[in-house]
XYZ file of C-alpha atoms in Angstrom:
714
model
C 26.692 0.612 23.343
C 23.265 0.383 21.339
C 23.543 3.480 20.738
C 26.405 3.371 18.045
C 24.413 0.422 16.457
C 21.408 2.027 16.727
C 22.270 5.379 14.536
C 25.804 4.439 13.548
C 29.199 6.762 13.095
C 27.778 9.603 12.046
C 25.340 9.924 14.541
C 28.259 9.492 17.272
C 29.694 12.194 15.726
C 26.493 14.070 15.957
C 25.612 13.191 19.675
C 29.365 14.769 20.170
C 29.058 17.978 18.330
C 25.206 18.750 19.972
C 26.962 18.039 23.552
C 29.891 20.139 22.977
C 28.037 23.269 20.868
C 24.869 23.226 22.633
C 24.031 21.380 25.807
C 27.007 21.479 28.014
C 27.519 25.646 26.775
C 23.824 25.988 27.780
C 23.934 24.009 30.908
C 26.858 25.926 32.291
C 24.756 29.089 31.134
C 21.877 28.185 33.107
C 23.942 27.470 36.266
C 25.027 30.696 36.102
C 23.855 32.729 38.661
C 24.410 36.534 39.364
C 26.699 37.701 41.393
C 29.010 35.322 40.501
C 28.430 32.072 43.402
C 28.210 28.626 42.196
C 29.331 29.264 37.728
C 32.150 31.527 39.418
C 33.289 28.778 41.251
C 32.626 26.627 38.430
C 35.257 28.647 36.278
C 37.346 29.036 39.223
C 38.716 25.116 38.846
C 37.461 24.398 41.542
C 35.076 22.369 40.681
C 37.137 20.485 37.304
C 35.709 17.200 38.942
C 32.193 18.858 38.888
C 32.775 20.610 35.134
C 33.908 16.690 33.336
C 30.586 15.705 36.013
C 28.444 18.226 33.967
C 29.934 16.515 29.884
C 29.353 13.242 30.908
C 25.614 13.583 32.313
C 25.058 15.994 29.038
C 26.309 13.633 27.148
C 24.807 11.108 28.736
C 21.336 12.353 28.374
C 21.453 13.058 24.638
C 22.744 9.107 23.831
C 19.165 8.475 26.026
C 16.976 10.872 24.688
C 18.093 9.469 21.061
C 18.013 6.203 22.748
C 14.323 6.669 24.404
C 13.196 8.948 21.380
C 15.567 9.287 18.685
C 14.758 5.295 16.696
C 11.000 3.859 15.071
C 10.102 0.799 15.762
C 6.775 -0.187 15.206
C 4.408 -2.670 14.119
C 6.885 -5.950 14.345
C 9.138 -3.968 13.532
C 13.122 -7.276 13.306
C 15.048 -3.467 13.553
C 14.731 -0.028 15.134
C 15.079 2.740 12.230
C 16.575 5.132 13.035
C 13.727 8.664 13.090
C 16.340 11.317 11.103
C 16.522 8.313 8.490
C 12.965 7.706 7.993
C 11.340 10.937 9.388
C 9.365 13.058 6.831
C 8.445 16.909 7.360
C 4.844 16.933 8.935
C 2.343 19.860 7.776
C -0.191 21.649 10.477
C -3.727 23.174 9.722
C -5.348 25.437 11.039
C -7.996 23.891 13.290
C -10.306 27.200 12.304
C -9.878 26.401 8.592
C -10.633 23.126 8.632
C -14.294 23.718 8.131
C -16.038 22.483 11.150
C -19.516 23.594 10.176
C -19.994 22.497 7.207
C -22.971 19.960 6.148
C -23.154 16.250 5.591
C -24.680 17.352 1.953
C -21.833 19.696 1.513
C -19.403 17.015 2.830
C -20.267 15.261 -0.059
C -21.287 16.845 -2.548
C -17.197 17.743 -2.495
C -15.582 14.981 -2.000
C -17.670 13.333 -5.356
C -16.400 17.082 -7.514
C -13.159 16.225 -6.146
C -12.604 12.855 -7.618
C -10.828 11.645 -5.554
C -10.523 8.749 -2.537
C -9.460 10.841 0.694
C -12.220 12.029 2.918
C -11.380 14.954 4.559
C -13.540 17.764 4.142
C -11.875 20.300 2.001
C -7.792 21.632 1.235
C -6.851 23.822 3.430
C -3.151 25.588 4.400
C -0.773 23.362 5.342
C 2.677 24.756 7.026
C 6.114 22.759 7.948
C 5.519 21.801 11.003
C 8.940 22.884 12.080
C 8.227 26.258 10.900
C 4.644 26.664 13.235
C 6.464 24.618 16.262
C 9.363 28.104 15.870
C 6.652 30.118 16.190
C 4.822 29.349 18.387
C 6.088 29.117 22.623
C 2.965 26.779 23.616
C 1.678 24.673 20.448
C -1.280 21.781 20.705
C -0.317 19.466 18.012
C -3.864 17.384 17.054
C -4.067 14.277 14.829
C -6.290 10.763 14.483
C -3.901 7.737 15.754
C -1.334 6.737 13.828
C -1.089 10.557 11.920
C 2.605 10.969 13.676
C 2.286 12.959 16.518
C 4.668 11.411 18.549
C 7.122 10.895 16.379
C 6.563 14.865 15.378
C 6.925 15.819 19.654
C 10.472 13.506 19.186
C 11.712 14.454 16.008
C 11.377 18.856 17.714
C 13.587 17.288 20.733
C 16.274 16.398 18.688
C 15.986 19.067 16.272
C 16.326 20.900 19.871
C 19.230 19.353 21.106
C 21.386 20.388 17.733
C 21.555 23.784 18.892
C 22.535 25.796 16.079
C 22.678 23.048 13.350
C 19.752 21.711 14.316
C 16.136 23.428 12.549
C 14.880 24.667 15.532
C 17.961 27.243 16.572
C 15.817 29.621 17.131
C 15.831 29.439 20.407
C 18.617 27.942 22.190
C 16.264 24.990 24.850
C 17.196 21.565 26.635
C 14.275 19.530 25.211
C 12.910 17.014 28.147
C 10.211 13.845 26.666
C 6.866 13.437 28.889
C 4.779 10.289 27.996
C 1.586 11.264 29.636
C 0.071 8.336 29.547
C 2.739 7.044 32.825
C 0.088 9.612 34.789
C -1.816 7.107 36.422
C -3.194 9.307 38.736
C -3.804 13.123 39.839
C -1.445 13.570 42.288
C 0.975 13.211 39.689
C 4.210 15.793 40.400
C 5.531 17.343 36.925
C 8.263 19.904 38.218
C 9.854 16.201 39.642
C 9.098 14.025 36.195
C 11.787 16.423 35.043
C 14.144 15.894 38.180
C 14.647 12.716 37.726
C 15.347 12.516 33.440
C 18.294 14.955 34.389
C 19.184 12.373 37.739
C 18.610 9.186 35.815
C 21.915 10.790 33.680
C 23.862 11.828 37.072
C 23.699 15.574 36.558
C 25.396 16.744 39.306
C 22.771 18.731 41.396
C 19.490 17.973 39.676
C 17.108 18.924 40.666
C 19.014 22.822 41.240
C 19.266 22.969 37.671
C 15.829 21.933 36.816
C 14.889 25.113 38.737
C 17.189 26.800 37.491
C 16.254 25.800 33.804
C 12.319 26.433 34.080
C 13.545 29.735 35.380
C 15.608 30.511 32.793
C 13.605 29.317 30.081
C 15.398 27.691 29.014
C 13.899 23.769 28.194
C 11.392 22.585 25.908
C 9.004 20.510 27.298
C 7.608 17.972 25.106
C 4.051 16.739 26.412
C 3.394 13.403 24.843
C -0.797 11.659 24.123
C -2.644 14.110 26.272
C -5.643 11.345 24.885
C -3.663 7.900 26.442
C -4.095 9.418 30.062
C -7.116 7.033 31.794
C -10.422 8.376 31.414
C -10.453 9.174 35.252
C -7.391 10.397 35.646
C -8.101 13.599 32.534
C -9.000 16.510 34.404
C -7.433 16.167 37.596
C -3.702 15.770 35.134
C -4.785 18.678 32.681
C -5.196 21.017 35.540
C -1.967 20.026 36.981
C 0.045 20.980 33.055
C -2.371 24.446 33.368
C -0.505 25.296 37.033
C 3.018 23.832 35.973
C 3.194 25.405 32.304
C 1.237 29.088 33.991
C 3.931 28.524 36.977
C 7.131 28.109 34.316
C 5.720 29.992 31.059
C 9.590 31.220 29.870
C 9.661 27.768 28.598
C 8.284 26.585 25.615
C 5.600 23.772 25.720
C 4.579 21.375 22.779
C 1.695 18.548 23.941
C -0.068 16.361 21.496
C -3.706 14.148 21.980
C -6.189 12.510 19.790
C -8.775 14.442 18.014
C -11.575 13.344 19.629
C -10.506 13.200 22.650
C -10.031 17.145 22.342
C -11.826 19.870 23.595
C -9.800 22.441 23.449
C -8.778 22.435 27.034
C -5.356 24.209 27.248
C -6.004 28.393 27.361
C -2.633 29.366 26.229
C -1.972 26.581 23.657
C -2.508 26.908 19.646
C -4.791 24.002 18.221
C -3.069 23.074 15.135
C -3.499 20.053 13.267
C -1.746 16.937 11.605
C -2.256 17.240 8.204
C -2.588 13.599 6.277
C 0.641 13.533 3.653
C 0.515 14.422 0.413
C 1.848 12.803 -2.341
C 5.735 14.104 -2.180
C 5.884 13.168 1.599
C 4.697 9.658 0.586
C 7.546 9.621 -2.119
C 9.678 10.821 0.447
C 9.229 8.594 3.009
C 9.327 5.374 0.430
C 12.691 7.382 -0.392
C 14.161 7.549 3.012
C 12.643 4.340 4.458
C 14.221 2.252 1.311
C 17.825 3.679 1.560
C 19.835 0.754 2.114
C 22.990 0.322 -0.567
C 20.992 -2.873 -1.573
C 18.109 -1.002 -2.555
C 19.955 1.559 -3.894
C 21.076 -1.028 -6.186
C 18.027 -2.379 -6.473
C 15.596 0.351 -7.227
C 13.243 -0.522 -3.670
C 12.485 2.736 -3.156
C 11.227 3.354 -7.660
C 9.372 0.170 -7.817
C 7.587 0.658 -4.308
C 6.568 4.495 -5.389
C 5.203 3.872 -8.788
C 3.878 0.270 -7.885
C 1.468 2.361 -5.439
C 0.844 4.886 -8.329
C -0.544 2.571 -10.083
C -4.691 2.276 -10.654
C -4.948 -0.870 -9.269
C -3.530 0.483 -5.889
C -5.697 3.274 -5.756
C -7.179 2.323 -2.368
C -3.900 0.950 -0.877
C -1.958 4.744 -1.529
C -5.406 6.184 0.429
C -4.132 4.759 3.349
C -0.426 5.643 2.526
C -1.503 9.275 3.411
C -1.924 7.768 7.577
C 2.073 7.758 8.197
C 0.982 4.455 10.329
C -0.139 2.657 7.620
C 2.769 4.153 5.534
C 4.824 1.879 7.518
C 2.432 -0.886 7.140
C 2.653 -0.958 3.896
C 6.280 -0.453 3.326
C 6.839 -3.405 5.783
C 4.589 -5.325 3.643
C 6.607 -4.491 0.517
C 9.817 -4.835 2.182
C 8.832 -8.612 3.092
C 7.508 -9.238 -0.282
C 8.089 -6.481 -2.568
C 5.173 -5.628 -3.534
C 0.709 -5.032 -1.554
C -0.336 -8.992 -1.467
C -1.771 -9.734 -4.256
C -5.014 -10.193 -1.666
C -6.322 -6.857 -1.089
C -9.012 -7.884 1.322
C -5.956 -9.527 3.756
C -4.028 -6.597 3.240
C -6.670 -4.058 4.391
C -8.199 -6.437 6.927
C -4.481 -6.195 8.588
C -4.694 -2.008 8.292
C -8.363 -2.155 9.909
C -6.673 -4.071 12.803
C -3.051 -2.338 13.501
C -5.934 0.722 14.251
C -8.382 -0.985 15.955
C -5.871 -3.141 18.448
C -2.067 -3.026 17.482
C -1.206 0.710 17.956
C -2.468 0.581 20.976
C -0.963 -3.314 21.615
C 2.391 -1.192 20.416
C 2.255 2.431 22.307
C 1.680 0.110 25.973
C -1.763 2.088 26.660
C -4.586 0.661 29.221
C -7.640 1.134 27.570
C -10.888 0.422 30.236
C -13.379 -2.213 27.265
C -15.031 0.494 25.403
C -18.180 -1.981 26.439
C -19.245 -5.003 28.389
C -19.130 -8.097 25.630
C -17.995 -6.083 22.504
C -14.462 -7.803 21.783
C -12.689 -7.007 18.251
C -14.511 -9.120 15.978
C -17.926 -8.780 17.493
C -16.634 -4.426 16.904
C -15.600 -5.136 13.493
C -18.467 -7.155 12.765
C -20.586 -3.708 14.071
C -18.550 -1.557 11.557
C -19.127 -3.662 8.566
C -23.134 -2.976 10.035
C -22.689 1.107 9.799
C -20.329 0.636 6.432
C -23.508 -1.127 4.684
C -26.349 0.385 6.081
C -24.161 3.478 4.803
C -22.803 2.765 1.673
C -25.794 1.472 -0.201
C -27.834 4.888 0.659
C -24.151 5.827 -1.140
C -23.321 7.874 2.713
C -20.415 8.655 3.234
C -20.685 11.209 5.819
C -22.814 10.588 9.100
C -24.345 12.950 11.178
C -24.357 11.546 14.549
C -27.072 11.090 16.140
C -27.764 9.062 13.025
C -24.408 6.775 14.111
C -25.831 6.647 17.561
C -28.684 4.886 17.142
C -26.999 2.074 14.772
C -24.578 2.117 17.704
C -27.298 1.787 20.355
C -29.574 -0.704 17.584
C -26.583 -3.049 16.800
C -25.647 -3.570 20.436
C -29.069 -3.778 22.306
C -29.778 -6.071 19.243
C -26.456 -7.963 20.208
C -25.201 -7.882 23.216
C -29.272 -7.492 24.984
C -27.931 -4.793 26.189
C -29.925 -1.792 27.837
C -32.389 -0.068 25.688
C -30.524 3.297 27.836
C -27.724 2.283 26.367
C -25.194 5.093 26.194
C -24.349 4.779 22.128
C -21.997 7.925 22.140
C -19.636 6.919 25.011
C -19.531 3.851 22.368
C -18.855 5.994 19.202
C -16.221 8.477 21.823
C -14.530 5.388 22.451
C -14.151 4.149 18.976
C -13.024 8.151 17.575
C -11.168 8.439 19.970
C -9.175 4.745 21.081
C -8.807 4.040 17.885
C -9.601 6.562 15.347
C -11.985 4.038 12.859
C -14.326 7.015 12.882
C -13.458 11.443 12.370
C -15.183 14.055 13.079
C -14.813 15.553 9.541
C -17.306 18.775 11.071
C -19.318 19.384 13.789
C -21.191 15.840 14.271
C -20.444 15.360 10.845
C -18.556 11.631 11.330
C -16.615 9.667 8.236
C -14.630 6.482 8.623
C -11.515 7.373 8.656
C -10.453 6.422 5.298
C -12.841 5.314 2.732
C -11.213 1.955 2.205
C -11.982 0.732 5.918
C -15.793 1.383 4.767
C -15.652 -0.692 1.453
C -13.297 -3.629 3.209
C -16.129 -3.373 5.944
C -18.823 -3.122 3.250
C -17.505 -6.217 1.711
C -17.185 -8.191 4.969
C -20.390 -7.417 5.680
C -21.461 -8.840 2.266
C -20.164 -12.076 1.970
C -21.219 -12.817 5.518
C -24.518 -12.095 5.300
C -24.202 -14.621 1.988
C -25.687 -11.231 0.070
C -23.474 -11.709 -3.438
C -27.023 -12.009 -5.685
C -28.735 -8.985 -4.435
C -25.665 -6.742 -4.372
C -24.490 -7.824 -8.013
C -27.943 -7.438 -9.469
C -28.080 -4.045 -7.988
C -25.361 -3.047 -8.059
C -22.365 -3.886 -11.132
C -23.133 -0.605 -12.860
C -22.056 1.319 -10.038
C -18.464 2.287 -10.196
C -18.449 3.546 -6.500
C -18.910 -0.342 -6.126
C -15.551 -0.759 -7.844
C -13.323 -1.567 -4.927
C -16.236 -3.593 -3.101
C -16.558 -6.083 -5.701
C -12.683 -6.591 -5.870
C -12.733 -6.988 -1.830
C -15.515 -9.651 -1.927
C -14.342 -11.296 -4.664
C -10.832 -11.978 -3.095
C -12.297 -12.096 0.721
C -13.829 -15.649 -1.222
C -12.586 -19.355 0.429
C -13.267 -22.165 -1.356
C -15.428 -22.037 -4.655
C -16.816 -18.290 -3.215
C -15.350 -16.884 -5.975
C -16.013 -19.399 -8.836
C -19.777 -19.025 -7.569
C -19.235 -14.434 -7.378
C -17.424 -15.033 -11.053
C -20.151 -16.932 -12.881
C -23.003 -14.886 -10.477
C -20.982 -11.110 -12.576
C -21.408 -12.782 -15.936
C -25.067 -14.195 -15.583
C -25.465 -9.928 -14.698
C -22.834 -8.778 -17.679
C -25.698 -11.685 -20.384
C -28.696 -10.029 -18.436
C -27.622 -6.475 -19.829
C -28.128 -7.811 -23.510
C -31.944 -8.384 -22.771
C -32.424 -4.664 -22.425
C -34.270 -3.215 -25.726
C -30.747 -0.661 -26.243
C -27.897 -3.501 -25.632
C -30.097 -5.390 -28.269
C -30.571 -2.804 -31.420
C -26.946 -0.688 -30.909
C -24.690 -3.659 -29.088
C -25.935 -7.411 -30.007
C -24.753 -6.502 -33.362
C -21.328 -5.126 -32.795
C -20.832 -8.228 -30.551
C -22.106 -10.332 -33.675
C -20.306 -8.809 -35.803
C -17.035 -9.270 -33.742
C -17.590 -12.454 -33.396
C -18.088 -13.040 -37.029
C -14.715 -11.633 -38.214
C -12.527 -12.782 -35.881
C -13.308 -16.420 -35.073
C -11.320 -17.889 -38.049
C -8.432 -15.059 -38.457
C -5.906 -17.993 -37.101
C -2.797 -17.788 -35.025
C -2.098 -18.552 -31.327
C -4.578 -15.990 -29.827
C -7.434 -16.702 -27.790
C -10.899 -16.046 -29.477
C -11.437 -14.101 -26.641
C -8.663 -11.996 -27.197
C -9.506 -11.270 -30.581
C -12.480 -10.062 -29.784
C -11.922 -7.766 -27.728
C -9.790 -5.571 -30.237
C -12.824 -6.057 -32.667
C -15.030 -5.137 -30.195
C -12.702 -2.396 -29.079
C -12.059 -1.340 -32.816
C -15.332 -1.636 -33.295
C -17.059 0.681 -30.659
C -13.884 3.646 -31.301
C -15.568 4.014 -35.206
C -18.311 4.605 -33.019
C -17.417 6.386 -30.655
C -14.514 6.667 -28.172
C -15.509 4.996 -25.035
C -12.807 3.796 -22.669
C -13.360 0.635 -21.486
C -13.901 -1.092 -24.405
C -9.736 -0.284 -24.434
C -9.939 -1.390 -21.250
C -10.560 -4.486 -22.737
C -8.292 -4.517 -25.501
C -5.834 -3.609 -23.542
C -6.134 -6.478 -21.211
C -5.950 -9.156 -23.581
C -3.982 -7.847 -26.547
C -2.154 -4.990 -25.973
C -0.001 -5.037 -28.760
C -2.615 -3.674 -30.475
C -4.151 -1.157 -28.075
C -1.906 1.705 -29.959
C -4.257 0.947 -33.844
C -7.340 0.806 -31.988
C -7.013 3.961 -30.429
C -6.009 5.851 -33.969
C -9.091 3.662 -35.280
C -11.089 7.220 -35.179
C -8.326 9.397 -35.175
C -9.348 10.103 -38.950
C -11.988 12.490 -38.585
C -9.497 14.705 -38.115
C -8.812 13.756 -41.386
C -4.914 15.059 -41.190
C -2.125 14.101 -41.972
C -0.377 13.102 -39.036
C -3.179 11.459 -37.839
C -3.299 9.381 -41.344
C 0.443 8.334 -40.901
C 0.040 7.486 -37.360
C -2.893 5.101 -38.499
C -0.578 3.615 -41.121
C 1.973 2.886 -39.003
C 0.089 0.787 -36.243
C -1.147 -0.959 -38.667
C 1.981 -2.081 -39.965
C 3.044 -3.034 -36.614
C 0.022 -5.073 -36.576
C 1.308 -7.339 -39.433
C 4.538 -8.526 -37.888
C 1.627 -9.564 -34.964
C -1.174 -12.538 -34.001
C -4.090 -11.863 -36.828
C -6.926 -10.802 -35.488
C -9.615 -10.191 -38.583
C -10.141 -12.655 -40.483
C -10.820 -11.074 -43.811
C -8.176 -8.011 -43.224
C -6.152 -7.384 -45.862
C -3.456 -4.833 -43.887
C -1.025 -4.876 -46.979
C -3.874 -3.975 -49.304
C -5.692 -1.441 -46.479
C -1.485 -0.286 -45.674
C -1.540 1.054 -49.068
C -4.942 2.271 -49.740
C -4.564 4.313 -46.680
C -1.495 5.777 -48.531
C -2.811 6.396 -51.555
C -5.419 8.614 -49.402
C -2.714 10.462 -47.870
C -1.473 12.113 -50.510
C -5.338 13.245 -51.621
C -5.575 15.146 -47.828
C -7.786 18.907 -48.500
C -5.702 21.618 -47.415
C -6.038 23.887 -45.098
C -7.511 26.303 -47.717
C -10.457 23.655 -48.601
C -13.756 24.690 -47.998
C -15.636 22.674 -45.699
C -17.572 20.276 -48.602
C -14.324 19.654 -50.048
C -13.413 18.467 -46.117
C -16.350 17.084 -45.862
C -15.869 13.964 -48.707
C -12.204 13.245 -48.007
C -13.605 12.607 -44.164
C -16.155 10.374 -45.767
C -13.611 8.916 -48.111
C -11.770 8.091 -44.975
C -14.311 6.970 -43.155
C -15.239 3.894 -46.162
C -11.851 3.025 -46.457
C -11.180 1.524 -43.470
C -15.488 0.367 -42.611
C -14.323 -1.706 -45.885
C -11.249 -3.188 -44.576
C -12.653 -4.571 -41.747
C -15.956 -5.682 -43.435
C -17.463 -3.102 -40.693
C -21.247 -1.874 -41.092
C -21.329 1.169 -41.558
C -24.345 1.280 -39.085
C -23.099 -0.109 -36.269
C -20.832 3.314 -35.879
C -24.025 5.255 -35.318
C -24.951 5.551 -31.992
C -25.505 8.621 -29.675
C -23.750 10.228 -27.193
C -26.949 9.218 -24.707
C -25.841 5.198 -26.206
C -22.727 4.998 -26.033
C -22.582 5.516 -22.217
C -25.194 3.070 -21.864
C -23.134 0.606 -23.992
C -20.517 2.095 -21.344
C -22.011 -0.264 -19.288
C -21.427 -3.690 -20.136
C -17.559 -3.036 -21.337
C -17.284 -1.520 -17.813
C -19.251 -4.719 -16.541
C -17.116 -7.398 -18.286
C -13.334 -6.075 -17.606
C -14.372 -5.308 -13.838
C -15.380 -9.036 -14.115
C -11.628 -9.744 -15.296
C -10.571 -7.556 -12.256
C -12.173 -9.560 -9.867
C -10.645 -12.656 -11.349
C -6.795 -11.230 -11.033
C -8.379 -9.718 -7.400
C -9.385 -14.004 -5.976
C -7.250 -16.334 -4.093
C -8.362 -19.426 -6.508
C -10.419 -19.419 -8.764
C -10.262 -23.122 -11.056
C -9.062 -22.888 -14.385
C -12.066 -24.287 -15.550
C -14.611 -22.384 -14.078
C -12.588 -19.214 -15.902
C -12.696 -20.651 -19.487
C -16.601 -21.394 -19.220
C -16.656 -17.632 -18.525
C -14.441 -16.283 -20.941
C -16.566 -18.560 -23.507
C -19.450 -15.959 -22.891
C -17.838 -12.849 -22.543
C -18.113 -10.384 -25.242
C -20.887 -12.918 -26.891
C -24.265 -12.879 -27.821
C -26.299 -15.598 -25.809
C -28.395 -18.031 -28.219
C -31.237 -17.277 -27.815
C -30.685 -13.379 -28.397
C -28.934 -14.866 -31.226
C -32.187 -15.930 -32.462
C -33.811 -13.001 -31.927
C -31.775 -10.809 -33.740
C -31.840 -13.033 -36.958
C -35.301 -13.542 -36.815
C -35.413 -9.455 -36.743
C -33.367 -8.866 -39.485
């Protein structure tokens, strides 16, 4: 049968146990009536056939639940997977603790101070979903699209079916899962719907059984997707559910709804929010997903999780905090063993999942958000909003401002009425797609910073504002991901033009006084001291390491090392220790000697550096290190001697090492922009070898007209 294919022999055994140990005994208890009656006749053996029917019906009910609600098959998955295999324990937040009365300024400040990419208002206390379900008889689970609400309800049903071996063992219940999207009129009868669930499994006298089960409080009724009820029927459906809950309030109820669609309408229910996945949950989900024998053999989960942790995957990692998009990432990795080199295509697909594919998977019949507003046009609307706020360094928007942006766009694009209800459009986008999330009272943001960055890049490319953006925002580190997305979205020779414009702007920095006075001499020194070193390393690789060395001596600027790392990783350790002389201790000098001994076996970098003699000089100095009791002047003199030894060996003018903190921070911008240029090249789908060779020739070099100025000044 299908179940055995989907869930395997182990689950078949679990089904048999659930039927024998939980469902059948509970069904018998439900049928038992005070003073004998049906149960007495039942047990006297008069209806042994009926007892067998009850056993068969219970078995069928468990199997039906497992087949319908115990599997996961979304986003075009070729094969379904057992929900128990991939389920990751969810955590819930108290809605009152989320900070719904924060201001936009407070939210912006909190985000900047957090140093993270996630836009949630603040960290709140999280509780295990199962723990909360055990404690609350009436529970409303809220969350954004794809947050795992339906999966949580289905899982709670599976746990209830396991009885004492399940995690809802405090309450002996039979679960009934009702999809509210099927409530397509106000004239619904919840009792009859539950009867139908038992009748299709051929429960003996299903209507009587349902009535007794409800009367004894032995059902766990799962109302999934209040937001999926067609809008014109919502009020009527809510009334029906409220009345049903009030009538049968001895039972347990869990309902789910998208946060944006809920208005605290269920009086007796405790409202809780689905928390985003944290790192522990993300890793566990990945390990659950890649648990086949083949995946275990090749350590697929380890590789996937390690890749997601890398700095260049931060935006993808941000998407992984939403279970639906984490599923998407697992599917991508399963297919490609990577998260694709084209980040723009990856995030564009994630956006489309939220815009249309997820609703299609769930077969939700949605009204059009606004007449004429098709998906492509909606993307343009979202891109317009993303860009206009990103250039103003705004990630959180007041509702009134967002509504006005929507109204202005639609009026200007669709010739819509000036009285267009922009608030209704906003609500529809937030409820149906979850692109916008209400972070505080009437304060919204995009659901993911990655989506705002992707849409900002989309607007820039579509509106041909690349030159303007490079000139204004190249040095703004909050724009890094946008630059990478622009590069990865360019078609034809677009990436070539983008990178050439970037190198022009990098060179233009050297026109500014602080760069001319402090950085240009370093660049010229690095070029002079490396150009005739020989070996197989490129000139740019040697210039990179020399620049990193110079800046390390002047001030520890991390991005200078990043450039060296990008082109000559074998030398990174030596550069990292090049400024360790300031400590003037035995360990620092020992590590420096070891690093240069390693360099001596590799490709040469500096033209005039005699490494063996340099190492001898360092070893001699190592024997002269002052002890801890030496006076300050003695220690200072030794540090100065060590510095002079290092400078002389590299033919490095001492005055180049004299940078103030502010000057170092300014110069850091040049190295940041240079390294970003390299990253944008790597992100691009296509870059001409000729174009990149020309750009490499210009990187970390002083343009000809500035060389003349430096010479004349000297």
